[in-house]
């Protein structure tokens, strides 16, 4: 028999907790060392989740890289996240051609000198 003095337990199957507030967006010029002349499109390219990352190579850091995308019929903007993975919120978006300095590498994710992380799939070493 349940203890009648115990506080009631929350009902199971209730509504989920509210989502966290969106992350504050950082302007691209505060992340990239150089930006291309045209303004960035509003959508971001996500890191591919269904493709396993290539074997991690020990990159010597820091190094400069350029955001590059293969030719495609969709918006090409790199999502910059607050941590190394797609579970972290997007804090900025960088257009194709932006130049960044990578200061840390975890797996296939690079940390930028001016803040934020992105998949290195779309950042080619200069």
JSON list of C-alpha atoms in Angstrom, two decimals, residues 5-47:
[
{"chain": "A", "resi": 5, "resn": "UNK", "atom": "CA", "xyz": [1.85, 11.12, 3.45]},
{"chain": "A", "resi": 6, "resn": "UNK", "atom": "CA", "xyz": [4.15, 10.86, 0.41]},
{"chain": "A", "resi": 7, "resn": "UNK", "atom": "CA", "xyz": [3.80, 13.59, -2.24]},
{"chain": "A", "resi": 8, "resn": "UNK", "atom": "CA", "xyz": [1.92, 12.47, -5.35]},
{"chain": "A", "resi": 9, "resn": "UNK", "atom": "CA", "xyz": [4.09, 11.25, -8.20]},
{"chain": "A", "resi": 10, "resn": "UNK", "atom": "CA", "xyz": [3.81, 13.05, -11.55]},
{"chain": "A", "resi": 11, "resn": "UNK", "atom": "CA", "xyz": [1.48, 11.35, -14.02]},
{"chain": "A", "resi": 12, "resn": "UNK", "atom": "CA", "xyz": [3.22, 9.27, -16.64]},
{"chain": "A", "resi": 13, "resn": "UNK", "atom": "CA", "xyz": [2.77, 10.12, -20.28]},
{"chain": "A", "resi": 14, "resn": "UNK", "atom": "CA", "xyz": [2.23, 13.80, -19.52]},
{"chain": "A", "resi": 15, "resn": "UNK", "atom": "CA", "xyz": [3.29, 16.55, -21.89]},
{"chain": "A", "resi": 16, "resn": "UNK", "atom": "CA", "xyz": [7.00, 16.79, -22.67]},
{"chain": "A", "resi": 17, "resn": "UNK", "atom": "CA", "xyz": [9.00, 19.59, -21.10]},
{"chain": "A", "resi": 18, "resn": "UNK", "atom": "CA", "xyz": [9.19, 22.78, -23.17]},
{"chain": "A", "resi": 19, "resn": "UNK", "atom": "CA", "xyz": [12.14, 23.04, -25.57]},
{"chain": "A", "resi": 20, "resn": "UNK", "atom": "CA", "xyz": [15.13, 25.16, -24.56]},
{"chain": "A", "resi": 21, "resn": "UNK", "atom": "CA", "xyz": [15.17, 28.74, -25.85]},
{"chain": "A", "resi": 22, "resn": "UNK", "atom": "CA", "xyz": [16.94, 29.21, -29.20]},
{"chain": "A", "resi": 23, "resn": "UNK", "atom": "CA", "xyz": [20.63, 29.99, -29.10]},
{"chain": "A", "resi": 24, "resn": "UNK", "atom": "CA", "xyz": [21.67, 33.57, -29.68]},
{"chain": "A", "resi": 25, "resn": "UNK", "atom": "CA", "xyz": [22.78, 34.04, -33.29]},
{"chain": "A", "resi": 26, "resn": "UNK", "atom": "CA", "xyz": [26.25, 35.47, -33.93]},
{"chain": "A", "resi": 27, "resn": "UNK", "atom": "CA", "xyz": [26.89, 37.49, -37.10]},
{"chain": "A", "resi": 28, "resn": "UNK", "atom": "CA", "xyz": [29.14, 35.62, -39.60]},
{"chain": "A", "resi": 29, "resn": "UNK", "atom": "CA", "xyz": [31.71, 38.43, -39.60]},
{"chain": "A", "resi": 30, "resn": "UNK", "atom": "CA", "xyz": [32.40, 37.66, -35.94]},
{"chain": "A", "resi": 31, "resn": "UNK", "atom": "CA", "xyz": [33.23, 34.01, -36.75]},
{"chain": "A", "resi": 32, "resn": "UNK", "atom": "CA", "xyz": [35.03, 34.06, -40.11]},
{"chain": "A", "resi": 33, "resn": "UNK", "atom": "CA", "xyz": [38.44, 35.62, -40.75]},
{"chain": "A", "resi": 34, "resn": "UNK", "atom": "CA", "xyz": [37.24, 36.62, -44.24]},
{"chain": "A", "resi": 35, "resn": "UNK", "atom": "CA", "xyz": [33.81, 36.58, -45.88]},
{"chain": "A", "resi": 36, "resn": "UNK", "atom": "CA", "xyz": [32.94, 36.50, -49.58]},
{"chain": "A", "resi": 37, "resn": "UNK", "atom": "CA", "xyz": [31.39, 39.62, -51.13]},
{"chain": "A", "resi": 38, "resn": "UNK", "atom": "CA", "xyz": [27.79, 38.34, -51.35]},
{"chain": "A", "resi": 39, "resn": "UNK", "atom": "CA", "xyz": [25.62, 38.13, -48.20]},
{"chain": "A", "resi": 40, "resn": "UNK", "atom": "CA", "xyz": [24.97, 34.69, -46.69]},
{"chain": "A", "resi": 41, "resn": "UNK", "atom": "CA", "xyz": [21.70, 32.92, -47.55]},
{"chain": "A", "resi": 42, "resn": "UNK", "atom": "CA", "xyz": [19.38, 32.23, -44.59]},
{"chain": "A", "resi": 43, "resn": "UNK", "atom": "CA", "xyz": [19.49, 28.41, -44.59]},
{"chain": "A", "resi": 44, "resn": "UNK", "atom": "CA", "xyz": [22.35, 26.28, -43.32]},
{"chain": "A", "resi": 45, "resn": "UNK", "atom": "CA", "xyz": [23.83, 23.04, -44.58]},
{"chain": "A", "resi": 46, "resn": "UNK", "atom": "CA", "xyz": [23.85, 20.46, -41.83]},
{"chain": "A", "resi": 47, "resn": "UNK", "atom": "CA", "xyz": [26.64, 18.00, -41.23]}
]
